[in-house]
Coordinates of C-alpha atoms in Angstrom, one line a residue:
X863 CA -15.6 -0.6 -144.3
X864 CA -19.3 -0.8 -142.9
X865 CA -20.5 -4.2 -142.9
X866 CA -23.7 -4.4 -144.7
X867 CA -25.7 -5.0 -141.5
X868 CA -24.1 -1.7 -139.7
X869 CA -25.0 0.4 -143.3
X870 CA -28.6 -0.7 -142.5
X871 CA -28.8 0.5 -139.1
X872 CA -27.4 3.0 -139.3
X873 CA -30.5 3.9 -141.6
X874 CA -33.0 2.5 -139.0
X875 CA -34.4 4.7 -137.2
X876 CA -32.3 6.5 -134.5
X877 CA -34.8 6.3 -131.7
X878 CA -36.4 3.5 -131.2
X879 CA -38.2 2.2 -127.6
X880 CA -38.5 -1.9 -125.3
X881 CA -41.4 -3.7 -126.0
X882 CA -44.5 -2.1 -124.3
X883 CA -42.3 2.0 -124.6
X884 CA -43.6 5.0 -124.8
X885 CA -43.4 4.4 -128.0
X886 CA -44.6 1.0 -129.3
X887 CA -49.0 1.9 -129.6
X888 CA -51.6 -0.7 -128.6
X889 CA -53.3 -0.2 -131.7
X890 CA -56.1 -1.9 -131.4
X891 CA -56.4 -0.3 -127.9
X892 CA -56.5 3.1 -131.3
X893 CA -58.6 0.9 -132.9
X894 CA -61.3 0.9 -131.0
X895 CA -61.0 4.5 -130.4
X896 CA -61.9 4.6 -133.9
X897 CA -64.3 2.6 -134.5
X898 CA -66.7 4.6 -131.9
X899 CA -66.8 6.8 -134.7
X900 CA -69.0 4.6 -136.6
X901 CA -70.8 3.3 -134.0
X902 CA -75.0 1.9 -133.5
X903 CA -76.1 3.8 -131.1
X904 CA -73.5 6.7 -130.7
X905 CA -70.8 6.2 -128.7
X906 CA -69.3 10.1 -129.4
X907 CA -71.0 13.0 -127.9
X908 CA -70.9 16.3 -129.5
X909 CA -68.7 18.4 -126.8
X910 CA -68.8 21.0 -129.8
X911 CA -68.7 22.0 -133.1
X912 CA -67.5 25.0 -135.2
X913 CA -66.5 25.8 -138.4
X914 CA -63.9 27.8 -139.4
X915 CA -63.6 30.4 -142.1
X916 CA -60.5 31.3 -144.6
X917 CA -57.7 33.1 -143.0
X918 CA -58.7 32.9 -139.1
X919 CA -58.1 31.1 -136.2
X920 CA -59.3 30.3 -133.1
X921 CA -58.5 27.9 -130.2
X922 CA -60.7 25.2 -128.3
X923 CA -60.9 23.0 -125.0
X924 CA -60.3 19.6 -124.5
X925 CA -60.2 16.9 -121.1
X926 CA -57.9 14.3 -121.7
X927 CA -60.1 11.3 -123.8
X928 CA -61.6 13.5 -126.3
X929 CA -61.0 12.6 -129.1
X930 CA -61.2 15.9 -132.0
X931 CA -62.0 15.5 -135.7
X932 CA -60.2 18.3 -138.7
X933 CA -62.1 18.2 -141.7
X934 CA -62.4 19.3 -145.3
X935 CA -65.9 20.3 -145.0
X936 CA -65.4 22.3 -148.9
X937 CA -62.5 21.1 -150.5
X938 CA -58.7 21.1 -150.0
X939 CA -57.2 23.2 -147.3
X940 CA -54.2 23.4 -145.3
X941 CA -54.4 24.2 -141.2
X942 CA -51.9 25.3 -138.9
X943 CA -52.0 22.7 -135.3
X944 CA -50.8 24.3 -132.2
X945 CA -51.3 22.1 -128.6
X946 CA -50.1 22.9 -125.2
X947 CA -51.3 21.6 -122.1
X948 CA -53.5 23.6 -120.4
X949 CA -52.8 23.5 -117.3
X950 CA -49.5 25.1 -117.6
X951 CA -48.4 26.3 -121.7
X952 CA -45.1 25.9 -121.2
X953 CA -45.8 22.7 -122.0
X954 CA -46.6 22.4 -125.5
X955 CA -46.4 20.5 -128.7
X956 CA -42.8 20.0 -129.7
X957 CA -43.0 20.1 -133.8
X958 CA -39.3 18.8 -134.3
X959 CA -38.4 16.5 -131.9
X960 CA -42.2 14.6 -132.9
X961 CA -40.4 14.3 -136.6
X962 CA -37.8 12.5 -134.8
X963 CA -40.1 10.3 -132.5
X964 CA -42.1 9.5 -135.1
X965 CA -41.8 10.5 -138.5
X966 CA -41.4 13.8 -140.2
X967 CA -44.7 13.6 -141.8
X968 CA -47.8 12.3 -139.2
X969 CA -50.6 9.5 -139.5
X970 CA -52.8 6.9 -137.5
X971 CA -51.2 6.1 -133.8
X972 CA -48.0 8.4 -134.0
X973 CA -48.0 10.6 -131.6
X974 CA -47.6 14.7 -131.4
X975 CA -44.2 15.0 -128.1
X976 CA -45.0 18.3 -126.1
X977 CA -41.2 19.4 -124.3
X978 CA -38.7 19.2 -121.8
X979 CA -38.3 19.2 -119.1
X980 CA -42.1 17.3 -120.1
X981 CA -41.5 14.7 -123.0
X982 CA -45.0 12.9 -122.9
X983 CA -47.9 12.6 -125.8
X984 CA -50.5 15.0 -125.7
X985 CA -52.7 13.4 -128.5
X986 CA -52.2 10.5 -130.1
X987 CA -53.6 9.8 -133.5
X988 CA -56.7 7.4 -134.1
X989 CA -58.1 8.1 -137.8
X990 CA -56.8 10.3 -141.4
X991 CA -58.6 9.7 -144.2
X992 CA -55.3 10.2 -146.2
X993 CA -52.8 7.9 -144.8
X994 CA -53.4 5.9 -147.8
X995 CA -51.9 9.1 -149.9
X996 CA -49.8 8.8 -152.7
X997 CA -48.2 5.8 -154.6
X998 CA -49.7 2.5 -154.4
X999 CA -51.1 4.0 -150.8
X1000 CA -47.6 4.0 -149.5
X1001 CA -47.6 7.4 -148.6
X1002 CA -45.8 9.2 -150.9
X1003 CA -46.4 10.2 -154.4
X1004 CA -44.3 10.2 -157.2
X1005 CA -42.3 14.0 -156.5
X1006 CA -42.1 12.4 -153.2
X1007 CA -44.6 14.6 -152.0
X1008 CA -46.5 13.6 -148.2
X1009 CA -48.9 14.6 -146.4
X1010 CA -50.0 15.9 -142.6
X1011 CA -46.8 17.7 -142.2
X1012 CA -43.8 18.5 -140.0
X1013 CA -40.5 20.1 -141.6
X1014 CA -42.8 22.7 -141.7
X1015 CA -43.7 26.2 -139.6
X1016 CA -45.7 27.9 -139.8
X1017 CA -46.3 31.5 -142.2
X1018 CA -46.4 34.5 -140.2
X1019 CA -45.5 38.1 -140.5
X1020 CA -42.5 38.6 -140.8
X1021 CA -41.4 36.1 -143.0
X1022 CA -43.8 37.6 -145.5
X1023 CA -42.7 41.3 -144.9
X1024 CA -38.8 40.0 -145.7
X1025 CA -40.3 38.0 -149.3
X1026 CA -42.1 40.5 -150.6
X1027 CA -42.4 43.2 -148.6
X1028 CA -45.5 43.6 -148.4
X1029 CA -47.3 44.1 -144.8
X1030 CA -50.0 41.0 -144.4
X1031 CA -52.1 40.4 -140.7
X1032 CA -54.0 37.4 -141.0
X1033 CA -50.6 34.7 -141.5
X1034 CA -51.4 31.4 -139.5
X1035 CA -48.5 32.7 -137.5
X1036 CA -51.4 36.5 -136.7
X1037 CA -54.4 33.7 -136.7
X1038 CA -52.9 31.3 -133.9
X1039 CA -51.8 34.1 -131.0
X1040 CA -55.7 35.8 -131.7
X1041 CA -57.1 33.3 -131.4
X1042 CA -55.1 32.5 -127.5
X1043 CA -55.3 36.3 -126.6
X1044 CA -58.2 34.9 -124.3
X1045 CA -56.6 32.5 -122.4
X1046 CA -54.3 34.8 -121.4
X1047 CA -51.3 33.4 -124.3
X1048 CA -49.6 35.9 -125.9
X1049 CA -47.7 36.1 -129.3
X1050 CA -45.1 34.2 -127.7
X1051 CA -46.2 31.4 -126.2
X1052 CA -47.3 29.8 -130.6
X1053 CA -45.0 27.5 -132.0
X1054 CA -44.0 25.1 -134.2
X1055 CA -47.1 23.7 -135.8
X1056 CA -48.8 20.6 -137.4
X1057 CA -49.4 21.9 -140.7
X1058 CA -52.8 19.4 -141.2
X1059 CA -53.4 18.0 -144.6
X1060 CA -49.8 19.9 -146.2
X1061 CA -47.6 18.2 -149.5
X1062 CA -44.4 18.6 -148.5
X1063 CA -41.4 17.4 -149.1
X1064 CA -37.4 17.9 -150.1
X1065 CA -36.1 18.9 -153.2
X1066 CA -33.0 17.0 -155.2
X1067 CA -31.6 20.4 -153.1
X1068 CA -32.5 19.7 -150.1
X1069 CA -35.3 22.6 -149.7
X1070 CA -38.3 21.7 -148.7
X1071 CA -41.2 22.7 -150.8
X1072 CA -45.1 22.7 -151.0
X1073 CA -48.2 21.2 -153.4
X1074 CA -51.4 21.5 -153.9
X1075 CA -53.2 20.2 -151.4
X1076 CA -54.7 16.5 -151.8
X1077 CA -57.6 16.9 -149.1
X1078 CA -60.5 16.4 -150.3
X1079 CA -64.4 17.5 -149.2
X1080 CA -64.6 15.4 -146.8
X1081 CA -62.1 14.2 -145.8
X1082 CA -60.5 14.5 -141.9
X1083 CA -57.3 14.5 -139.7
X1084 CA -58.7 12.6 -135.9
X1085 CA -56.5 13.1 -133.0
X1086 CA -56.8 11.8 -129.2
X1087 CA -56.2 14.0 -126.3
X1088 CA -54.6 11.9 -124.2
X1089 CA -54.4 14.2 -121.2
X1090 CA -55.7 18.5 -120.6
X1091 CA -54.5 20.7 -123.6
X1092 CA -55.6 23.4 -125.8
X1093 CA -55.7 23.2 -129.1
X1094 CA -56.1 26.1 -131.7
X1095 CA -55.6 26.2 -135.6
X1096 CA -55.3 27.6 -138.2
X1097 CA -57.2 28.4 -141.9
X1098 CA -53.5 29.1 -143.7
X1099 CA -54.3 31.9 -145.6
X1100 CA -52.4 30.1 -149.1
X1101 CA -55.7 27.8 -148.6
X1102 CA -54.6 24.4 -150.6
X1103 CA -51.0 26.4 -152.2
X1104 CA -51.5 25.9 -155.2
X1105 CA -50.9 29.0 -156.3
X1106 CA -47.5 30.5 -155.1
X1107 CA -47.2 32.2 -151.8
X1108 CA -44.6 34.1 -152.1
X1109 CA -41.1 34.3 -155.2
X1110 CA -42.1 34.5 -159.3
X1111 CA -45.8 33.4 -160.2
X1112 CA -46.9 35.0 -156.2
X1113 CA -48.6 37.3 -158.3
X1114 CA -48.4 36.4 -162.5
X1115 CA -52.5 37.3 -162.5
X1116 CA -54.8 40.7 -162.3
X1117 CA -55.4 39.6 -158.7
X1118 CA -53.8 41.2 -155.2
X1119 CA -54.0 38.7 -153.2
X1120 CA -53.8 34.9 -155.8
X1121 CA -54.2 33.2 -153.4
X1122 CA -57.1 34.2 -151.7
X1123 CA -59.5 32.3 -154.4
X1124 CA -57.7 29.2 -153.3
X1125 CA -59.1 29.5 -149.5
X1126 CA -61.7 27.6 -148.0
X1127 CA -62.7 26.5 -144.3
X1128 CA -62.2 24.3 -141.9
X1129 CA -63.7 22.0 -139.4
X1130 CA -63.7 21.6 -136.0
X1131 CA -65.9 18.5 -134.6
X1132 CA -64.7 17.6 -130.1
X1133 CA -66.2 14.3 -128.7
X1134 CA -66.4 13.3 -125.5
X1135 CA -66.9 8.6 -124.9
X1136 CA -68.9 7.2 -121.7
X1137 CA -67.2 8.7 -118.3
X1138 CA -65.4 5.1 -117.7
X1139 CA -64.8 3.7 -121.4
X1140 CA -61.4 4.7 -122.2
X1141 CA -60.6 3.2 -118.1
X1142 CA -62.2 0.3 -119.1
X1143 CA -59.8 -0.7 -121.6
X1144 CA -57.0 0.2 -119.6
X1145 CA -56.0 3.3 -120.8
X1146 CA -54.5 5.8 -118.6
X1147 CA -54.1 9.7 -119.0
X1148 CA -49.9 10.4 -120.3
X1149 CA -47.5 12.0 -117.0
X1150 CA -44.5 14.1 -117.8
X1151 CA -41.6 11.5 -118.5
X1152 CA -39.3 14.6 -117.4
X1153 CA -39.7 13.5 -112.9
X1154 CA -38.4 10.5 -114.2
X1155 CA -34.5 12.0 -114.8
X1156 CA -32.8 11.5 -112.1
X1157 CA -30.1 13.7 -113.2
X1158 CA -29.0 17.6 -111.8
X1159 CA -27.5 19.1 -116.0
X1160 CA -25.1 21.7 -115.1
X1161 CA -26.3 23.0 -111.9
X1162 CA -23.8 18.5 -110.3
X1163 CA -19.6 19.6 -111.8
X1164 CA -18.2 16.8 -113.2
X1165 CA -14.8 16.5 -113.3
X1166 CA -13.1 14.6 -116.2
X1167 CA -9.6 13.3 -116.6
X1168 CA -8.1 13.5 -120.4
X1169 CA -6.5 9.3 -121.1
X1170 CA -3.4 9.0 -121.2
X1171 CA -3.3 8.0 -124.5
X1172 CA -5.7 11.6 -125.7
X1173 CA -4.1 13.9 -128.1
X1174 CA -4.8 17.0 -126.7
X1175 CA -3.7 20.5 -128.6
X1176 CA -1.6 22.9 -126.8

């Protein structure tokens, strides 16, 4: 019979590290980075700023140490975010591993990790005006919803065609594809996203649900680049997700596109800190953890001998 202590262990986070390891974030340092948003005189310099129209996408570069703030400039709106290493697009944001290393809905101090064989934090979240969302600031609302979703992925025209029989080219997958074409990337480089401002969860049937986005005008989500990166953002065609995109209720009005009125733009601001400011606090660019692995995968055959007590079906 499982002991109470073992039951507790089995429900703790599966992926953990020793103190001072890559999952043990220096919160004091990132608090100082976040505080640069309000210093006088300003420490941050704006290097890029734009408003992303509804149902569109745009890509932009960030230098290591840059800070990006995504803003709900007119109210509730979901944004689908992709990230790549700027110098090697094979290294890109890995949503599923980030769910394991961090959590399924991310906020301040969480990191977004890259794919194998690189495996490093591409960004660290430094600011989130919705970090206290939910009942009594718990991060979870009465229906089990949480914000900044990693459970789902981007909407796409293929699933839309399958579910609705209609062709629409402004789904997030399409928006992201168009956004990265100027950088020499294609549809095959688009990957699972972070759904910024999106409120989601699992219902009592263990099915994915999407609630109305809780963001209000002025709400923001901020992250710091741990290496040189390329970002792309789509303003989701579902807008604030207050109306169904598929299934029953998705076309319950005479409006041929009932979600259009739910759509709003998003603002993107990229900032740079003074040269040497981050290094003065001991910060260094995140390096890939992959090269530390010294094995050779299946390139080196290892013979396994069954133990004498093994029950081998013949």
